[in-house]
CSV table of C-alpha atoms in Angstrom, one decimal:
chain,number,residue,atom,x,y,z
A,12,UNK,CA,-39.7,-55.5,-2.9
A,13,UNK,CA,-40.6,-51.4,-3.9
A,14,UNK,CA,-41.6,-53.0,-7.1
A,15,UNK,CA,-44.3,-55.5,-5.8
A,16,UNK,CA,-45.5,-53.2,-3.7
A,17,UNK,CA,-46.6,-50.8,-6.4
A,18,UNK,CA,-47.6,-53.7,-8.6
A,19,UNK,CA,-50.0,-55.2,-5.7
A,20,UNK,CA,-51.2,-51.4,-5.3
A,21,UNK,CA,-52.5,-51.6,-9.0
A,22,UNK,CA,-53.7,-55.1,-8.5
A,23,UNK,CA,-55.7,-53.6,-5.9
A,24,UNK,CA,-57.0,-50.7,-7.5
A,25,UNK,CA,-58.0,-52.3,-10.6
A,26,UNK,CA,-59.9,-55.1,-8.4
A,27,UNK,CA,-61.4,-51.5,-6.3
A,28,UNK,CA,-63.1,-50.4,-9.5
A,29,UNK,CA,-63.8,-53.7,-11.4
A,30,UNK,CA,-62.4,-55.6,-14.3
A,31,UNK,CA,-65.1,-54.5,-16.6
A,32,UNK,CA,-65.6,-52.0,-19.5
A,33,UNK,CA,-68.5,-50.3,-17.6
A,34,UNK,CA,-66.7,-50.1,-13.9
A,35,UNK,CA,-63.7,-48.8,-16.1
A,36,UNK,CA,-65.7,-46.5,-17.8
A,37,UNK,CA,-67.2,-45.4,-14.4
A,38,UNK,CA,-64.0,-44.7,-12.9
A,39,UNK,CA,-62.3,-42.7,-16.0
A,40,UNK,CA,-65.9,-40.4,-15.5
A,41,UNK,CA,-65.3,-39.6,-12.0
A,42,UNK,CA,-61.3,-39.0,-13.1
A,43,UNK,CA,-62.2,-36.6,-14.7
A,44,UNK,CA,-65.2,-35.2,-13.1
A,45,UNK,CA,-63.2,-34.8,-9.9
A,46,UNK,CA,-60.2,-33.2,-11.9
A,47,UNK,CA,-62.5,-30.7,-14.1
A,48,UNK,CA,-63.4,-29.4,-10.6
A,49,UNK,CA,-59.7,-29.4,-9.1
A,50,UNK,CA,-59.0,-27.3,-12.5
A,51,UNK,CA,-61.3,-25.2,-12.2
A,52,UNK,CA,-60.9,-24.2,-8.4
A,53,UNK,CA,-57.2,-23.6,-9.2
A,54,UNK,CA,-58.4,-21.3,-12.3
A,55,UNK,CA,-60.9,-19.3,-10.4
A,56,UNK,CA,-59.1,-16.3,-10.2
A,57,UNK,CA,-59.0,-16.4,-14.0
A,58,UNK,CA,-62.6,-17.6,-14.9
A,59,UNK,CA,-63.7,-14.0,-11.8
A,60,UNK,CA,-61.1,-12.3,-13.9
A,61,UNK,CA,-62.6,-13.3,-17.7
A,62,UNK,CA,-66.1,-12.7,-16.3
A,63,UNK,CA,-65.3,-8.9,-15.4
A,64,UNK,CA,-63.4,-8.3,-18.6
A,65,UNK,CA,-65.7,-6.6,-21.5
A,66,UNK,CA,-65.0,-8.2,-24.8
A,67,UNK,CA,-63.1,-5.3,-26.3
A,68,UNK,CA,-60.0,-5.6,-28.4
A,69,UNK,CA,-58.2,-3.4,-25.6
A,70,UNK,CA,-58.7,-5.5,-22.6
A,71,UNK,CA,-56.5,-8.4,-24.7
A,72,UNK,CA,-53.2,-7.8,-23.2
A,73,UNK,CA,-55.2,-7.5,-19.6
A,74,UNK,CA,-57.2,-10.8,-20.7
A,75,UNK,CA,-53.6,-12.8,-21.1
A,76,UNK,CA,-52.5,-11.4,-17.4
A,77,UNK,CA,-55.8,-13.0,-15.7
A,78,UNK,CA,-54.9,-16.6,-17.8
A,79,UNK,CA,-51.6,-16.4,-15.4
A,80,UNK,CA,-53.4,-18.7,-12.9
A,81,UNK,CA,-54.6,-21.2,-15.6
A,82,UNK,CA,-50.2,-22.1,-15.7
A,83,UNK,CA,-49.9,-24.0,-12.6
A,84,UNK,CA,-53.4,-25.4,-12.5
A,85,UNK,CA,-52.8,-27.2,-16.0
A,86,UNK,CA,-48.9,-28.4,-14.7
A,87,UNK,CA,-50.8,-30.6,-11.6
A,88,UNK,CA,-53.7,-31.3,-14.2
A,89,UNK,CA,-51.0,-32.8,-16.6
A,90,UNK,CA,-49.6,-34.5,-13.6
A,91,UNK,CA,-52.4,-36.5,-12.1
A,92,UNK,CA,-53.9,-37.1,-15.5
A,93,UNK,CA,-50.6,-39.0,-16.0
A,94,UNK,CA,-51.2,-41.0,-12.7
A,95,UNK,CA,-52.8,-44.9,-13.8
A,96,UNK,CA,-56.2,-44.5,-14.9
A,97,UNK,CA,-57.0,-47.4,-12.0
A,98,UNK,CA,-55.9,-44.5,-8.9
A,99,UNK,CA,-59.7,-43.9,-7.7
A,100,UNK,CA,-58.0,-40.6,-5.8
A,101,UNK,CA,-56.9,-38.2,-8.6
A,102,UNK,CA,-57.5,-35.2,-6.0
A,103,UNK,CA,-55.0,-36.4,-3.9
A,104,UNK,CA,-52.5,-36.2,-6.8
A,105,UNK,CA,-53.7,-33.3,-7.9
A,106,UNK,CA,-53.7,-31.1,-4.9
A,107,UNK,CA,-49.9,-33.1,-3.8
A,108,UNK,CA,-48.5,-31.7,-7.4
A,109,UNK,CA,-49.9,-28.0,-7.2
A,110,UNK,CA,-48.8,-27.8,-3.9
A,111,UNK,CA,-45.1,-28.9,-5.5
A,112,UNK,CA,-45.1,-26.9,-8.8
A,113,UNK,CA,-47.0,-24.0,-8.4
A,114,UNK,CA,-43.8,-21.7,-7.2
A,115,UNK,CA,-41.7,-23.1,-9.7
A,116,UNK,CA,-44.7,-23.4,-12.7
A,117,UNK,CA,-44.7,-19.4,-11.7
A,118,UNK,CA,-41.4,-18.7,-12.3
A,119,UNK,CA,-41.1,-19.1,-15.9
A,120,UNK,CA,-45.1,-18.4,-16.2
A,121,UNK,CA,-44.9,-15.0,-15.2
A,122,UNK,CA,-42.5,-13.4,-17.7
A,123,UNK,CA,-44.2,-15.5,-20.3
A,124,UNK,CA,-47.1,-14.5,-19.9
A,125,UNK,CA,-45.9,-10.6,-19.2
A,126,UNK,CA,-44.4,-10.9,-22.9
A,127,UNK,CA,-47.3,-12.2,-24.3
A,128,UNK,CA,-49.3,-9.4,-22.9
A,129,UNK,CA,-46.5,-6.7,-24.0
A,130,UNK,CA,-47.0,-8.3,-27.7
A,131,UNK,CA,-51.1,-8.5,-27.3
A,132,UNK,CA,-50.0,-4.7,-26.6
A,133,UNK,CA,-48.3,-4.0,-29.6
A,134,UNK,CA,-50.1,-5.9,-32.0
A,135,UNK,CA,-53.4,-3.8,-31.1
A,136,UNK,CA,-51.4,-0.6,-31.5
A,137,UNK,CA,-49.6,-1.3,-34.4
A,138,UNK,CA,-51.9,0.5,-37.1
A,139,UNK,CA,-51.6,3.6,-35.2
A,140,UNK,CA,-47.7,3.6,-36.1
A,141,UNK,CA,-46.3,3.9,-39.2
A,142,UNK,CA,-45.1,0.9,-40.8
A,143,UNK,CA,-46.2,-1.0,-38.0
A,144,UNK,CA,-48.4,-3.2,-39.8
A,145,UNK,CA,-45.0,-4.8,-41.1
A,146,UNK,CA,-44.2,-6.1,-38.0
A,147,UNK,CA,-47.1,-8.0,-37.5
A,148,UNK,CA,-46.4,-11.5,-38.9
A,149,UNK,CA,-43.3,-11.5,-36.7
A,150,UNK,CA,-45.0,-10.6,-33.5
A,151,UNK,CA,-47.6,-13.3,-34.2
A,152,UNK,CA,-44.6,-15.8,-34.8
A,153,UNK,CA,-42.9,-14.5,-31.5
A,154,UNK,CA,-45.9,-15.0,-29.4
A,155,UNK,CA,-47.0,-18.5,-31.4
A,156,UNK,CA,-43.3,-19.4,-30.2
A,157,UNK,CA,-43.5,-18.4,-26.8
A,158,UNK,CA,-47.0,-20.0,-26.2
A,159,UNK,CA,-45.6,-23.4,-27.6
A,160,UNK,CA,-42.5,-22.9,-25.5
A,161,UNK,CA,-45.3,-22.7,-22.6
A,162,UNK,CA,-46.6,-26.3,-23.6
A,163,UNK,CA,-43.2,-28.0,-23.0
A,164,UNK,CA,-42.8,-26.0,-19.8
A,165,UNK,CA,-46.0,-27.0,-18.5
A,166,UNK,CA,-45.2,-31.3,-19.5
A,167,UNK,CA,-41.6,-30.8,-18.3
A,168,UNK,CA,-42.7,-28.9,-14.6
A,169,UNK,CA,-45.1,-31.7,-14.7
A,170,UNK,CA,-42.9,-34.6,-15.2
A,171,UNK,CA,-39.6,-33.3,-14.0
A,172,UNK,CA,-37.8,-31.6,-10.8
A,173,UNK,CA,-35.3,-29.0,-13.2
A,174,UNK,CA,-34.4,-26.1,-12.2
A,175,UNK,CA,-36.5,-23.9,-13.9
A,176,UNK,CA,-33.3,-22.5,-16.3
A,177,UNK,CA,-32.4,-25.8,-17.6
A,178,UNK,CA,-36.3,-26.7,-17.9
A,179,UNK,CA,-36.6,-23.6,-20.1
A,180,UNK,CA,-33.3,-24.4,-22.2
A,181,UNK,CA,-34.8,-27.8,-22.6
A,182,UNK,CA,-38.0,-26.9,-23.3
A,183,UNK,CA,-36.1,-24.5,-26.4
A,184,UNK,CA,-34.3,-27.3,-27.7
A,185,UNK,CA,-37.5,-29.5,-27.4
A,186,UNK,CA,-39.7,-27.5,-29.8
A,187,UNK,CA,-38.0,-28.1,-32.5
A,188,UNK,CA,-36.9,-31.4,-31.9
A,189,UNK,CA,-40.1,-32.4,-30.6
A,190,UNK,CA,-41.7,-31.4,-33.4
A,191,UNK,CA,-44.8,-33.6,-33.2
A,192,UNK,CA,-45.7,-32.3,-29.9
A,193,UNK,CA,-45.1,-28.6,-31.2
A,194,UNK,CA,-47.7,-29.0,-33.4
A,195,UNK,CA,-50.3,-30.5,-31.4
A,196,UNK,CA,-49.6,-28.0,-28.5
A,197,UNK,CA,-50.2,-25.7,-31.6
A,198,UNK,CA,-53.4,-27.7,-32.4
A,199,UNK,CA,-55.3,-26.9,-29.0
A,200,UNK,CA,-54.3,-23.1,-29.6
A,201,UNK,CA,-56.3,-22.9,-32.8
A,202,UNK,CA,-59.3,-24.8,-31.4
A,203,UNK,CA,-59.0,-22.9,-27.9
A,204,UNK,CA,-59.1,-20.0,-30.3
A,205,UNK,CA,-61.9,-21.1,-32.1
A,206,UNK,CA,-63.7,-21.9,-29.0
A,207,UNK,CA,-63.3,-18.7,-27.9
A,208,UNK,CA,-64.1,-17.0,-31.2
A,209,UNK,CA,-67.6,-19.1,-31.4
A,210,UNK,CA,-68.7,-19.5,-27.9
A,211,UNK,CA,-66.7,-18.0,-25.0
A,212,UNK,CA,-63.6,-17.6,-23.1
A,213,UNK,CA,-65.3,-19.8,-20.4
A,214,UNK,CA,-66.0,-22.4,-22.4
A,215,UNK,CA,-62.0,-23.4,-22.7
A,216,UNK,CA,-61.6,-22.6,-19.2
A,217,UNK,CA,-64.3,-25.4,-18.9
A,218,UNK,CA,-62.9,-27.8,-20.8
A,219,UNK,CA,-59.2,-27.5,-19.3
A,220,UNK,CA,-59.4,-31.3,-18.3
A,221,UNK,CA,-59.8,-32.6,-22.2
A,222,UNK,CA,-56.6,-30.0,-22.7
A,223,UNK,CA,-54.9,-31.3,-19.5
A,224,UNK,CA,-55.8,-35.1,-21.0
A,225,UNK,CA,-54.4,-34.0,-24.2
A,226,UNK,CA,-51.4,-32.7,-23.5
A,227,UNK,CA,-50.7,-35.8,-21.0
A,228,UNK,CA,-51.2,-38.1,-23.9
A,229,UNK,CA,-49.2,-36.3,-26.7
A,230,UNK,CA,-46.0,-35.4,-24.1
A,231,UNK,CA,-45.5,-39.1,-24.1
A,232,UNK,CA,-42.7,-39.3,-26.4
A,233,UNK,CA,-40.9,-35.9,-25.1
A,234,UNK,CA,-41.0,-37.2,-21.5
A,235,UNK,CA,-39.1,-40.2,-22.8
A,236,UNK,CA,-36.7,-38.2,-24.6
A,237,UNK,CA,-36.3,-36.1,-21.9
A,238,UNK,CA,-35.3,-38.9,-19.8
A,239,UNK,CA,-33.0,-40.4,-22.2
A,240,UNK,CA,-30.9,-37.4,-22.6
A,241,UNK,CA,-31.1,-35.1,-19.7
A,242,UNK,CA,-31.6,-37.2,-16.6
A,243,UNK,CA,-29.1,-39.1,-14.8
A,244,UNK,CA,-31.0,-42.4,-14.0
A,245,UNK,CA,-31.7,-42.4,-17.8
């Protein structure tokens, strides 16, 4: 009966919006129209935060600390983008899963990102200690890891109700065995990167739907992994 429900639901969304490519591609623009603006109301403090911050190489470490907010705002971004494209209310979802996973999205963003801003530190300071330019590949590896470690976090809070220790084992294990979606969470690094390098830190923060989107669509596979192997209905 549950089931017929939910199929009848989509029956009736999809006859809501219209069977045609243009009503389709209506709806997917005011998806994501409607999301872009969820995303960035939940970012604000960071886009405020990015706005005050002179583009120095010493306000790094402080520019990772403002992107804090930017972690739960992409976990309900991942979630409602995974909701069927048909659903004409993706704030609803939205606003239901960062309501949910903002706490727990917090918990394992906050010592991330303090790490990463400890390493942005170091890596500024390091040609003011001897030898320190020695160090630098393997502080750029440490930080690449933990920022990829961040992309399986922010699918797994998304998808999953773990507590956040055994999302952040799983999440370990993933990266390596998930390799596909390692590099692809790798991939929107270098072309946030080069956004912000050619344009402007603003820029990505407006475009955080197309990396919500993304990540959605690539965390396909690790979601069913996940399932197979670390849930109990699996």
């Amino acid at each position: 009966m549950d089931t017929q429900n939910r199929t009848s639901s989509r029956g009736d969304s999809a006859d809501e919006i219209g069977r045609g490519p243009l009503s389709r591609g209506a709806a997917a623009i005011y998806r994501m129209i409607v999301l872009e603006a969820q995303l960035l109301l939940a970012a604000l403090p960071s886009i405020i935060a990015v706005m005050l911050l002179d583009r120095d190489p010493s306000n790094l470490p402080l520019f990772v600390i403002a992107l804090l907010p930017v972690a739960p705002a992409l976990v309900a971004g991942v979630a409602a983008v995974r909701v069927p494209g048909t659903d004409l209310s993706p704030g609803r979802h939205f606003f239901r899963a960062y309501r949910r996973d903002a706490v727990q999205t917090l918990r394992w963003a906050t010592p991330a990102t303090a790490a990463l801003a400890l390493l942005t530190f170091n890596l500024i300071h390091l040609d003011s200690v001897d030898g320190g330019g020695a160090l630098r590949p393997a502080l750029v590896v440490l930080g690449t890891l933990i920022l990829v470690w961040g992309g399986h976090m922010v699918v797994l809070t998304a998808g999953f109700r773990f507590r956040t220790r055994d999302a952040a084992r799983i999440a370990v294990v993933q990266i390596a065995s998930q390799w596909r979606f390692s590099l692809g969470v790798l991939s929107l690094l270098v072309v946030a990167g080069f956004l912000v390098l050619a344009a402007s830190e603003l820029l990505v923060l407006l475009l955080l739907w197309a990396f919500a989107a993304l990540l959605a669509l690539m965390a396909r596979p690790v979601l069913a992994d996940v399932t197979r192997r670390f849930t109990r209905d699996a």
